[in-house]
Structure formats: C-alpha cells, structure tokens
Amino acid sequence: MPLKPRVVVAMSGGVDSSVAALLLKQQGYEVFGAYMINWDKQLNELDLNAECESKSQDLADARAVAKILDIPLTVYNFSCEYWDQIFCPFMAFLQKNCLGNPDVFCNTRIKFGVFLRRVKKDFGEDVKVASGHYARLVWEGDNDFPFLEVPKNVKKDQTYFLSRLTKAQLREIIFPLSEVESKEEVRKMARENNFPNWNKKGSKGMCFIGKRKFGNFIMKYLEKEYGFVVDIEDNRKLGIHMGVQMYSLNQRKGVNVSGESEKYYVCKKDAETSTLYVCRESQREKYLVSSGCIVHLIIWIHDEPRTGDILCMKFKYTGKFIKGKLESVNECMYRFSHEPVLIPSPGQFAVFYSRDGTRCLGAGLYKEAIF
C-alpha cells in the first residue's frame, strides 16, 4: 500500500467504530469522523408513534468520542438514498416471496457506495474510508486490489455482510479491528480512553433502522395476503396465515397450527395461491434438508472458481461453514453440491469462502435447493 492516507471513519456511535477511529489516530493517520443518518422517522415512518430505538443517543455518543479524540465529525443524511436503494427494493423482494438481507445491500450501496463517493467528493480522491467491521484486507505481491479475509477475532467475523463488495470498493477501505483478538479488548481500549459508549450493547435488527419487532414493522409496508396453512403430506388445512412473505423456510415459531401431536415447520411457500405448506418435525429431513443448490447473481471479488473446485459456503451470518463443490455453470446459474444442510429461503445470500474458510470469495442469491 502507499503512504498512510487521510481516513474518514464511519462512526455509528457504537464502541467498535469508536475504537476503529482511536486505533487509526494512534497509528498516525489523519482521521476524520462521519455519522450517517439513513432513516428519517418523519420521512420514512407510516406510524410516527411506533416504538423504535432512538438514534439520537448514537449521534451523541459519536460526537462525544470525536471530541475526546479531537477529530471533526461530519453528519450526513442519506435517508432518501436508503429508502430508494435499500428499503423499497427489500420490500419488493419480500413481496415476491424472497428473503434478502438488507445489511448486505446497505454495505454495498450505501456505506461503501453513496457514502464513499460523497466522502471522496468532500475530502478528496485520495481519502480512504474506515469502519468498525471485523474483517481483514490482505494485500499480496503486486496486486492492486486486496483480498477480503476473516479477522483475528473469528467469533465476530463480519465478512458475510461485506461479501458483495467489489475489489474496487475494498481498495478504498480500512478495517482497523482486523487484528483485535476480542470484543473485550475493544471495550477495554474504549474504557481506558473514557469513551462514554465503552459498555454499549451492539446494534441488532435491520441496518440503520434499530431495534423493533421485525414482523410488525414490515407488515405496515406490505400488502397482506391471507391464506391457508396446509400440511404438505395430506393437504389438510391447518390454519390461517397473514402472508407467506413473512415466513422463512424451517420456521416453527409463528406458524398458526394447534391441536396437533407434532410440531410443524414451514417447508414450502406458494405466493401465487398464498399457501403456506408445513411439514411435521419427523418429516424435516425429507422436505427441508438438501445436498445441493442453485445460486445466481453472484459477485466474485476476484477470480471466478472453476468447475470442480471445492469451496466453503455459508447461507446465513450465524451459520457454520459447509463444504461445497461447483458442479456447473449455465447462463449465470451456478449449481453446487454440498454437505446436507437445512435449506435457506430463496433470496438469502450464499456466501463463498476458500477451501480453508479464511478468504471470502464473493456471494450470490440462493435460488433453489436440489434434493
């Protein structure tokens, strides 16, 4: 890499991005802070009385940390961009009976898209962007672009959420927490520097929207399509649902079935007839376990793997690595065989890693299972 550039840190008000800014300043970088407002209750909320986590405290924490570090903090409002590029497409995705991950798209399109471009416009083309993500960038030889790898703190690895970034985007980013061993170490550094957020809980829920009951929130923006809950084996109608798009495959909680001797799990969704098919717990292996899949719309960070290559795969952030093999490619449809696994819902991300699980290769959308 060239000489240390100026860096703008995306400060969320959380402890991770705060310590990221601290580490960069300790390393001699010229550091600037930036806070993004990507959800405006007045513009985006249908119900202004809805309960949600206040973001004002996050901004206050970001300002307090910036003051301690003696760095300027710029506040950007990207609410319109988030609405147009993330939230509305996500709602359309759900309406089509697909489950996506808005955080993955948010990183690609907002944090390291809109925000990165705005920062370069305001601070100059030579400026880099940093965040509090747990990930590692590795530069090898004369390669002009870095590789995305799992950080030292494997438990906090967030490469899943960064898997759709291009190598051109990655070249503009710094991940200061890549070599930090634990979250406890991050909190210790924050406490020693008197950061007010040193013991703050990590954020959960949809990117930038905060903590709330996901189903209740989403249903305000989707058309309700009531339908029957049906036993896939004998076509018995077991109950009523409020919309197949609100359920994921293998889901048990929230399935409106009572008076049965076995637990039921969602195993199929028919959006055209608004039918939610369920199977008994004893039938899960038959209907919900597969050893192959088709993935499309893949973005490979560097070179595309060859047919026959062995990879590691992940279908959700909290999921374990499974071994897979690229069997064939036909018109951008990638067919993989893999270890038997509970099938994810269409639209979820399939993220690919090197054979040893250390290097993130890219990600695509899970289309269907192959039994």
XYZ file of C-alpha atoms in Angstrom:
371
model
C 0.000 0.000 0.000
C 1.059 3.605 -0.493
C 1.843 6.005 2.336
C -0.807 6.318 5.020
C -3.672 8.415 3.619
C -6.249 10.549 5.296
C -9.132 8.471 6.599
C -12.818 9.154 7.217
C -14.237 6.772 9.814
C -17.912 5.825 9.596
C -18.821 6.362 13.250
C -22.144 4.819 14.264
C -21.953 5.785 17.928
C -21.069 2.208 18.807
C -17.916 1.042 20.543
C -16.429 -0.767 17.520
C -16.315 2.210 15.164
C -15.167 4.431 18.039
C -12.172 2.189 18.740
C -11.516 1.949 14.994
C -11.062 5.743 14.963
C -8.847 5.532 18.065
C -6.558 2.910 16.521
C -6.153 4.859 13.312
C -5.224 8.013 15.200
C -2.706 6.065 17.289
C -1.184 4.757 14.053
C -0.600 8.260 12.753
C -3.429 8.634 10.278
C -5.144 11.960 9.775
C -8.591 10.959 10.989
C -11.992 12.485 10.310
C -15.274 11.190 11.692
C -18.589 10.891 9.860
C -22.035 9.903 11.091
C -24.752 8.685 8.721
C -28.473 9.278 9.192
C -30.124 6.721 6.934
C -33.596 6.532 8.410
C -35.686 9.641 8.993
C -38.792 8.924 11.054
C -40.604 11.979 9.680
C -39.960 10.907 6.075
C -39.988 7.107 6.284
C -42.375 6.098 9.060
C -46.011 5.286 8.327
C -46.716 5.382 12.064
C -44.947 8.243 13.821
C -45.979 6.806 17.194
C -44.294 3.473 16.507
C -41.812 2.329 19.115
C -38.231 2.113 17.923
C -34.758 2.571 19.251
C -33.782 6.239 19.409
C -30.855 7.106 17.164
C -30.237 10.446 18.894
C -28.104 8.737 21.555
C -25.954 7.182 18.829
C -25.189 10.601 17.366
C -24.484 11.991 20.841
C -22.039 9.143 21.512
C -20.313 9.663 18.166
C -19.911 13.372 18.930
C -18.595 12.669 22.423
C -15.971 10.213 21.129
C -14.951 12.588 18.340
C -14.434 15.327 20.918
C -12.268 13.045 23.073
C -10.187 12.083 20.025
C -10.061 15.722 18.878
C -11.304 14.880 15.392
C -14.017 16.672 13.390
C -17.342 14.900 12.886
C -19.465 15.441 9.780
C -23.124 14.370 9.767
C -24.579 13.084 6.504
C -28.246 12.393 5.815
C -28.763 9.614 3.284
C -32.388 8.836 4.207
C -33.654 9.291 0.655
C -30.900 7.125 -0.787
C -31.537 4.410 1.797
C -35.259 4.478 1.083
C -34.765 4.245 -2.698
C -31.815 1.869 -2.861
C -32.327 -0.408 0.156
C -35.724 -0.295 1.816
C -38.053 -0.184 -1.201
C -36.155 -2.909 -3.101
C -36.183 -5.014 0.079
C -39.961 -4.621 0.372
C -40.378 -5.588 -3.279
C -38.137 -8.572 -2.635
C -40.318 -9.706 0.254
C -43.490 -9.182 -1.764
C -42.085 -11.605 -4.345
C -41.719 -14.238 -1.632
C -37.940 -13.866 -1.294
C -35.994 -13.185 1.883
C -32.990 -10.946 1.438
C -30.516 -9.365 3.819
C -30.729 -5.558 3.679
C -27.494 -5.186 5.661
C -25.503 -6.775 2.823
C -27.041 -4.403 0.282
C -26.600 -1.468 2.665
C -22.861 -2.041 2.875
C -22.589 -2.329 -0.889
C -24.845 0.532 -1.921
C -24.833 2.995 0.989
C -21.898 2.713 3.383
C -19.316 1.822 0.746
C -21.285 3.225 -2.166
C -23.115 6.524 -1.643
C -21.102 7.393 1.473
C -17.748 6.510 -0.086
C -18.461 8.635 -3.165
C -19.633 11.572 -1.046
C -16.563 11.392 1.177
C -14.246 11.418 -1.827
C -16.102 14.407 -3.206
C -15.851 16.302 0.099
C -12.388 15.232 1.272
C -10.559 14.411 -1.952
C -9.994 11.326 -4.103
C -7.020 10.216 -2.014
C -9.075 9.749 1.179
C -9.882 6.260 2.489
C -12.950 5.107 4.432
C -12.757 3.016 7.603
C -15.391 1.239 9.649
C -15.739 -0.858 12.775
C -16.373 -4.083 10.884
C -14.499 -7.189 11.971
C -12.763 -8.158 8.743
C -9.270 -8.233 7.270
C -7.860 -6.957 3.989
C -4.742 -8.686 2.694
C -2.501 -7.238 0.002
C -0.366 -9.788 -1.826
C 2.600 -9.090 -4.085
C 2.000 -6.535 -6.801
C -1.782 -6.995 -6.719
C -3.540 -3.631 -6.936
C -6.561 -4.959 -5.076
C -6.797 -6.573 -1.623
C -8.338 -9.887 -0.653
C -11.151 -9.976 1.925
C -10.362 -12.359 4.765
C -11.677 -13.458 8.134
C -10.295 -11.310 11.020
C -8.274 -12.442 14.009
C -11.452 -12.409 16.115
C -13.175 -15.206 14.209
C -16.207 -15.152 16.511
C -17.045 -11.608 15.402
C -16.259 -12.173 11.717
C -18.443 -9.894 9.568
C -17.186 -10.817 6.102
C -20.647 -12.272 5.410
C -22.053 -8.726 5.352
C -19.173 -7.456 3.203
C -19.232 -10.303 0.695
C -20.846 -8.322 -2.149
C -18.262 -5.548 -2.129
C -16.187 -5.324 -5.279
C -12.416 -5.352 -5.219
C -12.517 -1.702 -6.336
C -14.566 -0.817 -3.249
C -12.329 -2.869 -0.947
C -9.282 -0.980 -2.198
C -10.727 2.207 -0.675
C -11.436 0.715 2.786
C -9.531 0.126 6.018
C -10.708 -2.260 8.754
C -8.768 -1.228 11.882
C -10.230 -4.027 14.044
C -8.804 -6.787 11.836
C -6.105 -7.786 14.343
C -8.027 -7.207 17.577
C -8.408 -10.503 19.415
C -11.707 -9.992 21.240
C -14.640 -7.704 21.897
C -13.427 -7.458 25.482
C -10.191 -5.926 24.194
C -12.204 -3.360 22.233
C -14.205 -2.419 25.332
C -11.023 -2.218 27.402
C -9.473 0.277 24.969
C -12.681 2.313 24.945
C -12.876 2.351 28.739
C -9.222 3.353 29.119
C -9.876 6.327 26.818
C -13.029 7.357 28.703
C -15.402 6.702 25.818
C -18.985 7.025 27.131
C -20.104 4.100 24.976
C -17.452 1.610 26.155
C -20.087 -0.774 27.545
C -22.788 -0.081 24.972
C -24.580 -3.099 23.554
C -24.037 -3.939 19.912
C -26.702 -2.966 17.397
C -29.204 -5.531 16.169
C -32.066 -5.510 13.721
C -32.298 -4.049 10.237
C -29.403 -1.884 9.183
C -29.828 1.686 10.479
C -33.473 1.188 11.492
C -32.844 -0.030 15.018
C -34.457 -2.497 17.371
C -38.095 -3.308 16.767
C -40.372 -6.262 16.163
C -39.435 -7.081 12.583
C -42.720 -8.714 11.569
C -44.922 -5.930 12.931
C -42.749 -3.284 11.307
C -42.562 -4.939 7.877
C -46.289 -5.708 7.666
C -47.030 -1.975 7.682
C -45.373 -1.707 4.274
C -46.549 -4.945 2.639
C -49.867 -5.945 1.164
C -51.495 -8.514 3.436
C -52.394 -11.702 1.588
C -54.136 -14.098 3.930
C -54.067 -17.764 3.055
C -54.179 -21.295 4.365
C -51.528 -23.205 6.290
C -51.531 -26.636 4.653
C -49.978 -29.983 5.603
C -47.772 -30.839 2.634
C -48.343 -34.595 3.062
C -52.145 -34.787 3.053
C -53.192 -31.245 2.010
C -55.167 -30.713 5.217
C -55.866 -27.065 6.014
C -54.428 -26.480 9.473
C -54.839 -22.753 9.953
C -54.601 -19.237 8.510
C -51.535 -17.060 7.875
C -51.196 -13.322 7.178
C -48.826 -13.547 4.214
C -46.339 -16.166 3.011
C -43.671 -13.485 2.629
C -43.499 -13.178 6.410
C -42.227 -16.718 6.869
C -38.887 -18.349 6.215
C -38.308 -21.999 5.413
C -37.762 -24.157 8.505
C -39.591 -21.617 10.663
C -41.660 -23.024 13.512
C -42.457 -20.019 15.678
C -45.485 -18.106 14.460
C -46.920 -20.982 12.405
C -50.612 -20.931 13.280
C -51.178 -24.648 13.918
C -52.758 -26.065 17.056
C -54.171 -29.354 18.288
C -51.529 -31.475 16.567
C -49.295 -34.079 18.207
C -46.120 -32.938 16.393
C -44.517 -29.567 15.809
C -44.853 -28.161 12.306
C -42.240 -26.342 10.232
C -42.578 -24.200 7.115
C -41.288 -26.254 4.170
C -42.712 -24.533 1.078
C -44.335 -21.244 0.113
C -46.648 -20.708 -2.865
C -47.028 -16.983 -3.467
C -49.490 -17.412 -6.351
C -52.070 -19.236 -4.229
C -50.884 -17.659 -0.946
C -50.443 -21.127 0.528
C -48.015 -21.854 3.337
C -47.016 -25.515 3.348
C -45.781 -27.100 6.549
C -44.358 -30.486 7.451
C -44.192 -32.426 10.686
C -40.966 -32.422 12.677
C -40.436 -36.087 11.780
C -40.527 -35.123 8.058
C -37.996 -32.302 8.168
C -35.219 -34.368 6.614
C -37.475 -35.215 3.670
C -38.605 -31.670 2.931
C -36.044 -29.342 4.488
C -32.626 -30.938 4.041
C -30.780 -30.757 0.727
C -27.321 -31.553 -0.571
C -27.264 -29.140 -3.471
C -28.434 -25.722 -4.614
C -28.567 -23.219 -7.423
C -27.196 -19.721 -6.786
C -27.442 -16.765 -9.165
C -26.437 -13.112 -9.393
C -23.038 -13.929 -7.886
C -20.422 -11.212 -7.486
C -16.930 -12.729 -7.281
C -14.444 -10.409 -5.585
C -11.516 -11.715 -7.606
C -11.335 -14.708 -9.949
C -14.339 -16.942 -10.522
C -13.774 -20.532 -9.334
C -13.573 -23.322 -11.871
C -15.993 -26.204 -12.243
C -14.939 -28.907 -9.789
C -13.419 -26.510 -7.268
C -14.095 -27.201 -3.593
C -15.290 -24.214 -1.573
C -16.669 -23.352 1.833
C -20.195 -21.949 1.859
C -22.387 -20.090 4.316
C -26.112 -19.445 3.972
C -26.565 -17.137 6.946
C -24.347 -14.976 9.137
C -24.675 -17.218 12.172
C -24.407 -20.404 10.118
C -21.475 -22.773 10.054
C -19.224 -23.334 7.070
C -20.220 -26.259 4.886
C -18.075 -27.840 2.189
C -19.358 -27.424 -1.348
C -18.325 -28.142 -4.917
C -19.073 -26.109 -8.022
C -20.681 -28.625 -10.362
C -21.671 -26.499 -13.340
C -22.472 -23.013 -14.615
C -25.302 -22.404 -17.068
C -26.304 -18.870 -18.058
C -25.071 -17.409 -14.763
C -26.861 -20.102 -12.764
C -24.281 -21.809 -10.531
C -25.049 -25.368 -9.447
C -23.351 -26.573 -6.258
C -23.314 -29.848 -4.417
C -22.650 -29.593 -0.699
C -22.946 -31.295 2.648
C -26.547 -31.972 3.725
C -27.953 -28.817 5.279
C -31.282 -27.254 6.221
C -32.287 -25.296 3.150
C -32.415 -21.499 3.379
C -35.218 -19.432 1.882
C -34.873 -18.193 -1.706
C -33.273 -14.762 -1.801
C -30.973 -15.311 1.149
C -27.292 -14.856 0.461
C -24.985 -17.740 -0.252
C -21.502 -16.541 0.669
C -18.451 -18.374 -0.615
C -15.051 -18.818 1.004
C -11.781 -20.517 0.174
C -11.435 -24.194 0.934
C -9.913 -23.458 4.360
C -12.596 -20.862 5.181
C -10.212 -17.932 5.619
C -10.797 -15.905 2.434
C -14.165 -14.559 1.292
C -14.611 -15.093 -2.447
C -17.974 -13.456 -3.071
C -21.705 -14.002 -2.742
C -24.891 -14.586 -4.679
C -28.603 -15.098 -4.121
C -29.850 -18.548 -3.167
C -32.389 -19.546 -5.826
C -33.472 -23.101 -5.059
C -32.494 -26.342 -3.388
C -31.513 -29.523 -5.188
C -32.610 -32.651 -3.356
